CSV table of C-alpha atoms in Angstrom, one decimal:
chain,number,residue,atom,x,y,z
A,37,MET,CA,0.0,0.0,0.0
A,38,ARG,CA,1.3,3.4,-1.0
A,39,HIS,CA,0.8,6.8,0.7
A,40,VAL,CA,0.0,8.6,-2.5
A,41,ILE,CA,-0.4,7.9,-6.2
A,42,ILE,CA,-0.1,10.8,-8.6
A,43,ILE,CA,-1.8,10.5,-12.0
A,44,GLY,CA,-0.3,12.7,-14.6
A,45,SER,CA,3.2,13.8,-15.4
A,46,GLY,CA,2.9,17.4,-16.6
A,47,PRO,CA,4.1,20.3,-14.5
A,48,ALA,CA,1.3,19.7,-11.9
A,49,GLY,CA,2.0,15.9,-11.6
A,50,TYR,CA,5.8,16.2,-11.4
A,51,THR,CA,5.7,19.2,-9.0
A,52,ALA,CA,3.3,17.3,-6.8
A,53,ALA,CA,5.7,14.4,-7.0
A,54,ILE,CA,8.7,16.5,-6.0
A,55,TYR,CA,6.9,17.9,-2.9
A,56,ALA,CA,5.4,14.5,-1.9
A,57,ALA,CA,8.8,12.8,-2.4
A,58,ARG,CA,10.5,15.4,-0.3
A,59,ALA,CA,7.9,14.8,2.4
A,60,ASN,CA,9.0,11.1,2.4
A,61,LEU,CA,5.7,9.9,0.9
A,62,ALA,CA,7.5,7.9,-1.8
A,63,PRO,CA,4.9,8.8,-4.4
A,64,LEU,CA,4.1,6.6,-7.4
A,65,VAL,CA,3.6,8.6,-10.5
A,66,ILE,CA,1.5,7.2,-13.4
A,67,ALA,CA,3.0,9.1,-16.2
A,68,SER,CA,1.1,7.7,-19.2
A,69,SER,CA,2.7,5.5,-21.8
A,70,VAL,CA,2.9,7.9,-24.7
A,71,GLU,CA,2.0,11.3,-23.4
A,72,PHE,CA,4.3,11.4,-20.4
A,73,GLY,CA,5.6,14.9,-19.7
A,74,GLY,CA,2.3,16.4,-20.8
A,75,GLU,CA,1.6,19.2,-23.2
A,76,LEU,CA,5.1,20.8,-22.9
A,77,MET,CA,6.6,17.8,-24.7
A,78,LYS,CA,5.1,19.1,-27.9
A,79,THR,CA,6.3,22.7,-27.5
A,80,THR,CA,9.7,24.2,-28.4
A,81,GLU,CA,11.1,27.2,-26.5
A,82,VAL,CA,9.4,27.9,-23.1
A,83,GLU,CA,10.3,31.6,-22.4
A,84,ASN,CA,8.0,32.3,-19.4
A,85,PHE,CA,9.0,29.6,-16.9
A,86,PRO,CA,10.8,31.5,-14.1
A,87,GLY,CA,14.4,30.6,-13.5
A,88,PHE,CA,15.3,30.1,-17.2
A,89,PRO,CA,16.3,33.5,-18.5
A,90,GLU,CA,17.5,32.2,-21.8
A,91,GLY,CA,14.3,30.0,-22.2
A,92,ILE,CA,14.3,26.2,-22.1
A,93,MET,CA,12.9,23.6,-24.5
A,94,GLY,CA,9.6,22.2,-23.3
A,95,PRO,CA,10.8,18.5,-23.3
A,96,ASP,CA,14.0,19.5,-21.5
A,97,LEU,CA,12.0,21.3,-18.8
A,98,MET,CA,9.8,18.2,-18.3
A,99,THR,CA,12.8,15.8,-18.2
A,100,ARG,CA,14.4,18.1,-15.5
A,101,MET,CA,11.1,18.0,-13.4
A,102,GLN,CA,11.1,14.2,-13.8
A,103,GLN,CA,14.7,13.9,-12.7
A,104,GLN,CA,14.0,16.2,-9.7
A,105,ALA,CA,11.1,14.1,-8.6
A,106,GLU,CA,13.1,10.9,-9.0
A,107,ARG,CA,16.0,12.3,-7.1
A,108,PHE,CA,13.8,12.5,-3.9
A,109,GLY,CA,12.3,9.0,-4.4
A,110,ALA,CA,9.3,9.3,-6.6
A,111,GLU,CA,8.7,6.2,-8.6
A,112,ILE,CA,7.5,6.7,-12.2
A,113,VAL,CA,5.5,4.2,-14.2
A,114,TYR,CA,5.0,4.7,-17.9
A,115,ASP,CA,1.6,3.3,-18.3
A,116,ASP,CA,-2.0,4.5,-18.5
A,117,VAL,CA,-4.8,4.4,-16.0
A,118,VAL,CA,-7.7,2.3,-17.2
A,119,SER,CA,-9.9,2.4,-14.1
A,120,LEU,CA,-10.1,4.0,-10.7
A,121,GLU,CA,-11.7,3.2,-7.4
A,122,LEU,CA,-11.7,6.5,-5.4
A,123,ASP,CA,-14.4,6.2,-2.8
A,124,GLY,CA,-13.5,4.7,0.5
A,125,PRO,CA,-10.3,5.1,2.5
A,126,VAL,CA,-8.2,2.9,0.2
A,127,LYS,CA,-7.9,4.0,-3.4
A,128,ALA,CA,-7.1,1.6,-6.2
A,129,VAL,CA,-5.6,2.5,-9.6
A,130,THR,CA,-5.6,-0.1,-12.4
A,131,LEU,CA,-3.2,0.3,-15.3
A,132,GLY,CA,-3.1,-0.8,-18.9
A,133,ASN,CA,-0.7,-3.6,-18.1
A,134,GLY,CA,-3.2,-5.0,-15.6
A,135,ASP,CA,-1.3,-3.9,-12.5
A,136,ARG,CA,-3.4,-2.6,-9.6
A,137,HIS,CA,-1.9,-0.1,-7.2
A,138,LYS,CA,-3.4,0.9,-3.9
A,139,ALA,CA,-2.9,4.1,-1.9
A,140,HIS,CA,-4.4,6.2,0.9
A,141,ALA,CA,-4.5,9.3,-1.3
A,142,VAL,CA,-4.6,10.1,-5.0
A,143,ILE,CA,-3.6,13.3,-6.8
A,144,TYR,CA,-5.3,13.6,-10.1
A,145,ALA,CA,-3.4,15.8,-12.6
A,146,THR,CA,-4.3,14.5,-16.0
A,147,GLY,CA,-4.4,17.9,-17.8
A,148,SER,CA,-6.4,18.4,-20.9
A,149,ALA,CA,-6.9,17.0,-24.3
A,150,TYR,CA,-6.8,19.0,-27.6
A,151,ARG,CA,-10.2,20.1,-28.8
A,152,LYS,CA,-11.3,19.1,-32.2
A,153,LEU,CA,-13.0,21.2,-34.8
A,154,GLY,CA,-15.8,18.7,-35.1
A,155,LEU,CA,-15.9,18.6,-38.9
A,156,PRO,CA,-16.8,15.6,-40.9
A,157,ASP,CA,-13.5,15.0,-42.6
A,158,GLU,CA,-11.3,16.0,-39.7
A,159,GLU,CA,-10.8,12.5,-38.4
A,160,ARG,CA,-10.3,10.9,-41.8
A,161,LEU,CA,-7.6,13.5,-42.7
A,162,SER,CA,-5.9,13.4,-39.3
A,163,GLY,CA,-2.3,12.6,-40.0
A,164,TYR,CA,-2.8,13.4,-43.6
A,165,GLY,CA,-2.6,17.1,-43.3
A,166,VAL,CA,-4.7,17.7,-40.2
A,167,SER,CA,-2.5,18.1,-37.2
A,168,TRP,CA,-2.5,19.1,-33.6
A,169,CYS,CA,1.3,19.4,-33.3
A,170,ALA,CA,3.3,21.8,-35.4
A,171,THR,CA,6.5,20.8,-33.8
A,172,CYS,CA,5.9,17.1,-34.8
A,173,ASP,CA,4.6,17.7,-38.3
A,174,GLY,CA,5.7,21.1,-39.4
A,175,ALA,CA,8.8,19.9,-41.2
A,176,PHE,CA,6.6,18.0,-43.7
A,177,PHE,CA,5.2,21.2,-45.0
A,178,ARG,CA,8.3,22.8,-46.4
A,179,GLN,CA,7.4,25.5,-49.0
A,180,LYS,CA,3.7,24.8,-48.6
A,181,THR,CA,0.8,26.9,-47.5
A,182,VAL,CA,-0.9,25.9,-44.2
A,183,ALA,CA,-3.7,27.1,-41.9
A,184,VAL,CA,-3.5,27.4,-38.2
A,185,ILE,CA,-6.9,27.6,-36.5
A,186,GLY,CA,-7.2,29.4,-33.1
A,187,GLY,CA,-6.5,32.6,-31.3
A,188,GLY,CA,-4.6,31.6,-28.1
A,189,ASP,CA,-0.9,31.3,-27.3
A,190,SER,CA,-0.7,27.9,-28.8
A,191,ALA,CA,-2.1,29.0,-32.1
A,192,MET,CA,0.4,31.9,-32.2
A,193,GLU,CA,3.3,29.5,-31.3
A,194,GLU,CA,2.3,27.0,-33.9
A,195,ALA,CA,2.0,29.7,-36.6
A,196,THR,CA,5.3,31.3,-35.7
A,197,PHE,CA,7.0,27.9,-35.5
A,198,LEU,CA,5.6,26.8,-38.9
A,199,THR,CA,7.2,29.8,-40.6
A,200,ARG,CA,10.5,28.0,-40.3
A,201,PHE,CA,9.3,25.6,-43.0
A,202,VAL,CA,6.3,26.9,-44.8
A,203,ASP,CA,5.9,29.7,-47.3
A,204,LYS,CA,2.7,31.0,-45.9
A,205,VAL,CA,0.5,30.5,-42.8
A,206,TYR,CA,-3.1,31.6,-42.7
A,207,LEU,CA,-4.1,32.2,-39.0
A,208,ILE,CA,-7.8,31.7,-38.8
A,209,HIS,CA,-9.6,33.0,-35.7
A,210,ARG,CA,-13.3,33.1,-35.1
A,211,SER,CA,-13.4,36.6,-33.5
A,212,GLU,CA,-11.4,39.8,-33.4
A,213,SER,CA,-10.1,39.5,-29.9
A,214,PHE,CA,-7.3,37.2,-28.9
A,215,ARG,CA,-6.6,35.2,-25.8
A,216,ALA,CA,-3.0,35.1,-26.8
A,217,SER,CA,-0.4,37.0,-24.7
A,218,ALA,CA,0.8,40.3,-26.2
A,219,ALA,CA,4.3,38.9,-26.7
A,220,MET,CA,3.1,35.9,-28.8
A,221,LEU,CA,0.5,37.9,-30.7
A,222,ASP,CA,3.0,40.7,-31.6
A,223,ARG,CA,5.5,38.2,-32.8
A,224,ALA,CA,2.9,36.5,-35.1
A,225,THR,CA,1.5,39.8,-36.3
A,226,ALA,CA,5.0,41.0,-37.3
A,227,ASP,CA,5.8,37.9,-39.3
A,228,PRO,CA,5.4,38.5,-43.0
A,229,LYS,CA,4.6,34.9,-43.6
A,230,ILE,CA,1.6,35.0,-41.4
A,231,GLU,CA,-1.7,36.3,-42.7
A,232,PHE,CA,-4.5,36.8,-40.1
A,233,ILE,CA,-8.1,36.0,-41.1
A,234,MET,CA,-10.4,37.1,-38.3
A,235,ASN,CA,-14.1,36.5,-37.7
A,236,ALA,CA,-13.8,33.3,-39.7
A,237,ARG,CA,-15.0,29.8,-39.0
A,238,VAL,CA,-13.7,26.7,-40.7
A,239,GLU,CA,-16.7,24.8,-42.2
A,240,GLN,CA,-15.0,22.1,-44.3
A,241,ILE,CA,-11.7,20.4,-44.8
A,242,PHE,CA,-11.1,19.2,-48.4
A,243,GLY,CA,-8.9,16.4,-49.6
A,244,ALA,CA,-9.1,12.9,-51.0
A,245,ASP,CA,-5.9,11.3,-49.5
A,246,LEU,CA,-4.2,14.5,-48.3
A,247,VAL,CA,-5.6,17.9,-47.2
A,248,SER,CA,-6.0,20.2,-50.2
A,249,GLY,CA,-7.9,23.1,-48.8
A,250,ILE,CA,-10.4,24.4,-46.3
A,251,GLY,CA,-13.7,26.1,-46.6
A,252,ILE,CA,-14.2,29.1,-44.3
A,253,VAL,CA,-17.1,31.4,-43.7
A,254,ASP,CA,-16.9,35.0,-42.5
A,255,THR,CA,-18.9,35.1,-39.3
A,256,VAL,CA,-19.9,38.8,-39.9
A,257,THR,CA,-20.8,38.9,-43.6
A,258,GLY,CA,-21.5,35.3,-44.1
A,259,GLU,CA,-19.2,35.3,-47.1
A,260,GLN,CA,-17.8,31.8,-47.9
A,261,ARG,CA,-14.4,31.1,-49.5
A,262,THR,CA,-11.9,28.4,-50.1
A,263,LEU,CA,-8.3,28.5,-49.1
A,264,ASP,CA,-5.8,26.2,-50.8
A,265,VAL,CA,-3.7,24.7,-48.0
A,266,SER,CA,-1.8,21.4,-47.5
A,267,GLY,CA,-1.9,21.5,-43.8
A,268,VAL,CA,-4.4,22.4,-41.1
A,269,PHE,CA,-3.1,22.9,-37.6
A,270,VAL,CA,-5.8,22.9,-35.0
A,271,ALA,CA,-5.1,25.0,-31.9
A,272,ILE,CA,-8.5,25.8,-30.5
A,273,GLY,CA,-7.9,24.9,-26.9
A,274,ALA,CA,-8.2,21.8,-24.8
A,275,ASP,CA,-10.8,20.2,-22.6
A,276,PRO,CA,-10.0,18.9,-19.1
A,277,ARG,CA,-9.4,15.1,-19.2
A,278,THR,CA,-12.0,13.9,-16.8
A,279,HIS,CA,-13.4,10.8,-18.5
A,280,LEU,CA,-12.1,8.5,-15.8
A,281,VAL,CA,-13.8,10.4,-13.0
A,282,HIS,CA,-17.2,11.2,-14.6
A,283,GLY,CA,-19.9,10.5,-12.1
A,284,VAL,CA,-17.3,9.9,-9.4
A,285,LEU,CA,-15.9,13.4,-8.7
A,286,GLU,CA,-17.9,16.5,-8.8
A,287,LEU,CA,-17.2,18.7,-11.9
A,288,THR,CA,-17.7,22.4,-12.5
A,289,GLU,CA,-19.9,24.0,-15.2
A,290,GLN,CA,-16.7,24.4,-17.2
A,291,GLY,CA,-16.1,20.7,-17.0
A,292,THR,CA,-13.1,20.9,-14.7
A,293,ILE,CA,-12.8,18.9,-11.5
A,294,ALA,CA,-14.5,20.9,-8.7
A,295,VAL,CA,-12.1,21.7,-5.8
A,296,GLU,CA,-12.8,23.4,-2.5
A,297,GLY,CA,-11.8,27.1,-2.5
A,298,ARG,CA,-8.1,27.6,-3.1
A,299,SER,CA,-7.3,24.0,-2.1
A,300,SER,CA,-7.0,20.9,-4.3
A,301,ARG,CA,-9.6,18.9,-2.3
A,302,THR,CA,-12.2,17.3,-4.6
A,303,SER,CA,-15.6,16.0,-3.6
A,304,LEU,CA,-14.1,12.8,-2.3
A,305,PRO,CA,-11.8,12.7,0.8
A,306,GLY,CA,-8.3,11.7,0.0
A,307,VAL,CA,-8.6,12.6,-3.7
A,308,PHE,CA,-6.9,15.8,-4.8
A,309,ALA,CA,-6.7,17.5,-8.2
A,310,ALA,CA,-4.2,19.8,-9.8
A,311,GLY,CA,-3.2,21.5,-13.0
A,312,ASP,CA,-5.2,22.1,-16.1
A,313,VAL,CA,-7.8,19.5,-15.1
A,314,VAL,CA,-8.9,22.0,-12.3
A,315,ASP,CA,-8.1,25.2,-14.2
A,316,PRO,CA,-10.5,26.7,-16.8
A,317,THR,CA,-8.7,30.0,-16.8
A,318,TYR,CA,-4.9,30.3,-16.6
A,319,LYS,CA,-3.5,27.0,-17.9
A,320,GLN,CA,0.1,27.9,-17.6
A,321,ALA,CA,3.0,25.6,-16.8
A,322,ILE,CA,3.8,27.6,-13.7
A,323,THR,CA,0.2,27.8,-12.5
A,324,ALA,CA,0.0,24.0,-13.0
A,325,ALA,CA,3.2,23.6,-11.0
A,326,GLY,CA,1.9,25.8,-8.2
A,327,SER,CA,-1.3,23.8,-8.2
A,328,GLY,CA,0.7,20.6,-8.0
A,329,THR,CA,2.4,22.0,-4.9
A,330,VAL,CA,-1.0,22.7,-3.3
A,331,ALA,CA,-2.2,19.1,-4.0
A,332,ALA,CA,1.0,17.6,-2.5
A,333,LEU,CA,0.6,19.7,0.7
A,334,ASP,CA,-3.1,18.9,0.9
A,335,ALA,CA,-2.4,15.2,0.5
A,336,GLN,CA,0.4,15.3,3.1
A,337,HIS,CA,-2.0,17.0,5.6
A,338,TYR,CA,-4.7,14.5,4.8
A,339,LEU,CA,-2.3,11.5,5.3
A,340,GLU,CA,-1.2,12.9,8.7
A,341,THR,CA,-4.9,13.2,9.7
A,342,VAL,CA,-5.7,9.6,8.6
A,343,HIS,CA,-2.5,8.4,10.3
A,344,ASP,CA,-3.4,10.2,13.6
A,345,ALA,CA,-7.0,8.9,13.4
A,346,SER,CA,-5.9,5.3,13.0
A,347,ARG,CA,-3.4,5.6,15.8
A,348,THR,CA,-6.1,7.1,18.1
A,349,ALA,CA,-8.4,4.2,17.1
A,350,ALA,CA,-5.6,1.6,17.8
A,351,ALA,CA,-4.9,3.2,21.2
A,352,ALA,CA,-8.6,3.1,22.1
A,353,VAL,CA,-8.8,-0.7,21.5
B,120,MET,CA,15.7,-6.3,-28.7
B,121,SER,CA,15.9,-3.0,-30.6
B,122,THR,CA,14.4,-2.7,-34.0
B,123,ARG,CA,16.8,-2.1,-36.9
B,124,ASP,CA,16.9,0.8,-39.3
B,125,VAL,CA,16.1,0.9,-43.0
B,126,THR,CA,17.1,3.7,-45.4
B,127,ASP,CA,16.2,5.0,-48.8
B,128,ALA,CA,19.0,2.8,-50.2
B,129,THR,CA,17.8,-0.4,-48.5
B,130,PHE,CA,14.1,0.2,-48.5
B,131,GLU,CA,13.3,-1.8,-51.6
B,132,ALA,CA,15.3,-4.9,-50.7
B,133,GLU,CA,14.4,-4.9,-47.0
B,134,VAL,CA,10.8,-3.8,-47.1
B,135,LEU,CA,9.2,-4.0,-50.5
B,136,LYS,CA,10.9,-7.3,-51.4
B,137,ASN,CA,10.5,-8.8,-48.0
B,138,GLU,CA,8.5,-12.0,-48.1
B,139,LYS,CA,7.2,-11.5,-44.6
B,140,THR,CA,4.9,-8.9,-43.2
B,141,ILE,CA,6.9,-6.0,-42.1
B,142,MET,CA,6.1,-2.7,-40.4
B,143,VAL,CA,8.0,0.5,-40.9
B,144,ASP,CA,8.0,3.2,-38.2
B,145,PHE,CA,8.6,6.6,-39.8
B,146,TRP,CA,10.2,8.8,-37.2
B,147,ALA,CA,12.6,11.6,-36.4
B,148,GLU,CA,14.9,12.6,-33.6
B,149,TRP,CA,13.0,15.8,-32.8
B,150,CYS,CA,9.6,14.1,-32.6
B,151,GLY,CA,8.7,13.6,-28.9
B,152,PRO,CA,5.8,11.2,-29.6
B,153,CYS,CA,8.1,9.1,-31.8
B,154,ARG,CA,10.5,8.7,-28.9
B,155,ALA,CA,7.5,7.8,-26.7
B,156,VAL,CA,6.2,5.1,-29.0
B,157,SER,CA,9.6,3.6,-29.9
B,158,PRO,CA,10.0,1.3,-26.8
B,159,ILE,CA,6.4,0.2,-27.2
B,160,LEU,CA,7.2,-0.9,-30.8
B,161,ASP,CA,10.3,-2.7,-29.6
B,162,ALA,CA,8.2,-4.6,-27.1
B,163,ILE,CA,5.6,-5.5,-29.6
B,164,ALA,CA,8.3,-6.7,-32.0
B,165,SER,CA,10.1,-8.8,-29.4
B,166,GLU,CA,6.8,-10.3,-28.2
B,167,HIS,CA,5.8,-11.4,-31.7
B,168,PRO,CA,9.1,-12.3,-33.4
B,169,ASP,CA,7.6,-14.7,-35.9
B,170,LYS,CA,4.6,-12.6,-36.8
B,171,LEU,CA,5.7,-9.0,-37.5
B,172,GLU,CA,9.1,-7.6,-38.1
B,173,ILE,CA,9.3,-3.9,-37.2
B,174,VAL,CA,12.0,-1.6,-38.7
B,175,LYS,CA,12.5,2.2,-38.4
B,176,LEU,CA,13.0,4.8,-41.1
B,177,ASN,CA,14.4,8.2,-40.1
B,178,VAL,CA,12.5,10.7,-42.2
B,179,ASP,CA,15.2,13.4,-42.0
B,180,HIS,CA,17.9,11.1,-43.3
B,181,ASN,CA,15.6,9.3,-45.9
B,182,PRO,CA,13.4,12.0,-47.4
B,183,GLU,CA,12.9,10.1,-50.6
B,184,THR,CA,10.9,7.2,-49.0
B,185,ALA,CA,9.1,9.6,-46.6
B,186,MET,CA,8.0,11.7,-49.6
B,187,LYS,CA,7.0,8.6,-51.6
B,188,TYR,CA,4.7,7.5,-48.9
B,189,GLN,CA,3.4,11.0,-48.4
B,190,ILE,CA,4.3,11.2,-44.7
B,191,THR,CA,2.8,14.4,-43.2
B,192,SER,CA,2.7,13.3,-39.6
B,193,ILE,CA,5.0,11.2,-37.4
B,194,PRO,CA,5.2,8.7,-35.9
B,195,ALA,CA,3.6,7.0,-38.9
B,196,MET,CA,3.6,3.2,-38.9
B,197,LYS,CA,2.9,1.4,-42.1
B,198,VAL,CA,2.5,-2.3,-42.5
B,199,PHE,CA,3.8,-3.7,-45.8
B,200,ARG,CA,2.9,-7.0,-47.4
B,201,GLY,CA,4.2,-8.0,-50.8
B,202,GLY,CA,5.5,-4.5,-51.4
B,203,GLU,CA,2.1,-2.9,-50.7
B,204,VAL,CA,0.9,-0.8,-47.7
B,205,VAL,CA,-1.8,-2.9,-46.0
B,206,LYS,CA,-2.3,-0.8,-42.9
B,207,THR,CA,-1.3,2.7,-41.6
B,208,VAL,CA,-1.4,3.7,-38.0
B,209,ILE,CA,-0.6,7.4,-37.2
B,210,GLY,CA,0.4,8.9,-33.9
B,211,ALA,CA,1.8,7.5,-30.7
B,212,LYS,CA,-0.6,5.3,-28.9
B,213,PRO,CA,-0.5,3.2,-25.7
B,214,LYS,CA,0.5,-0.4,-26.2
B,215,PRO,CA,-3.0,-2.0,-25.9
B,216,ALA,CA,-4.3,0.5,-28.5
B,217,LEU,CA,-1.4,-0.3,-30.9
B,218,GLU,CA,-1.9,-4.0,-30.4
B,219,ALA,CA,-5.6,-3.6,-31.2
B,220,ASP,CA,-4.7,-1.7,-34.4
B,221,LEU,CA,-2.2,-4.4,-35.4
B,222,ALA,CA,-4.2,-7.3,-34.2
B,223,GLU,CA,-4.6,-9.0,-37.6
B,224,PHE,CA,-0.8,-9.0,-38.0
B,225,LEU,CA,0.0,-10.3,-34.5
B,226,ALA,CA,-2.5,-13.2,-34.3
């Protein structure tokens, strides 16, 4: 039996692991088999994580967090959770390989999953021109024209990154206001290879075997037009990854896991949540890391309470 | 057991003319999901040595083959039989999901 199991290995999961390990809780981290390290594994330069004045590559930052957690005794398993038993004082976590781990507390930090456009040909052309990862696929679009869909930081980053390879990027955004930070937006706006198309919605993706174009509609005038592009990079945000706890943990209206006030306490005792899965607003590496700290400290406090209670009960017998 | 590499130069002999079913993993150094799926492919290959051989093709070093097969996203895993692509799997997936995708070649 473990003290605590941490599910997730982004900034929230690993920071929780660092704190829990340093509190001698020997946490087990379920890191995922193919998405370990979380979203930052798909980014390039991270320029806003404090302590790295020259910036740091996303995958390098995550490797460092992992090493820091391991240094203090966190154990990391590269597998996926398939089911959870969270009610009751003993929690159980079952993995893809069939292993079942038990613990007194669970920290849930599964982050979020990329949102899809929801268009008929999107799934069919996924990997054939439709992509969610410019850093993975951008190099295949040398001297091509591509579209990036979205208006947040990740859309700006994808667009700017893609200009290394492509001749032209259309940045398509459904409104006139941007969620992106000023620094990222300014960089994209100043780039001669990027053309902004605002108030536009993507209605269709064309292509037999590979993407050949998209159909967009102006949300103000209703005007429709077709853009010839070989790539469509979707960066329209992400949804909290809560499918394993639907009907188990209370969720908010935004679909994140509900926590009590500024704490990480979920609707079940001994279950704590951290990172993007509880955050509909900020979604930064550093806020996720801070949230992971909160969860580790809350879990530590909970474990002390449970431990004291069982000692009192034992003394009373 | 680590899977071996094929190149533009060896692709025809090693993959297209291979009498067995063979899967090519198109990958690159800079691709995080490729690195994540690599040990899973190694495991699948070593658990099914008689069924499916798995080889790797670095798309940066072998652009000709990558272009020929219209690779636009990696990791891309293509199963070849008699010189033809009979199955394509795109993107890093957990081992059970990959095994399910490849079930007909592993049975």
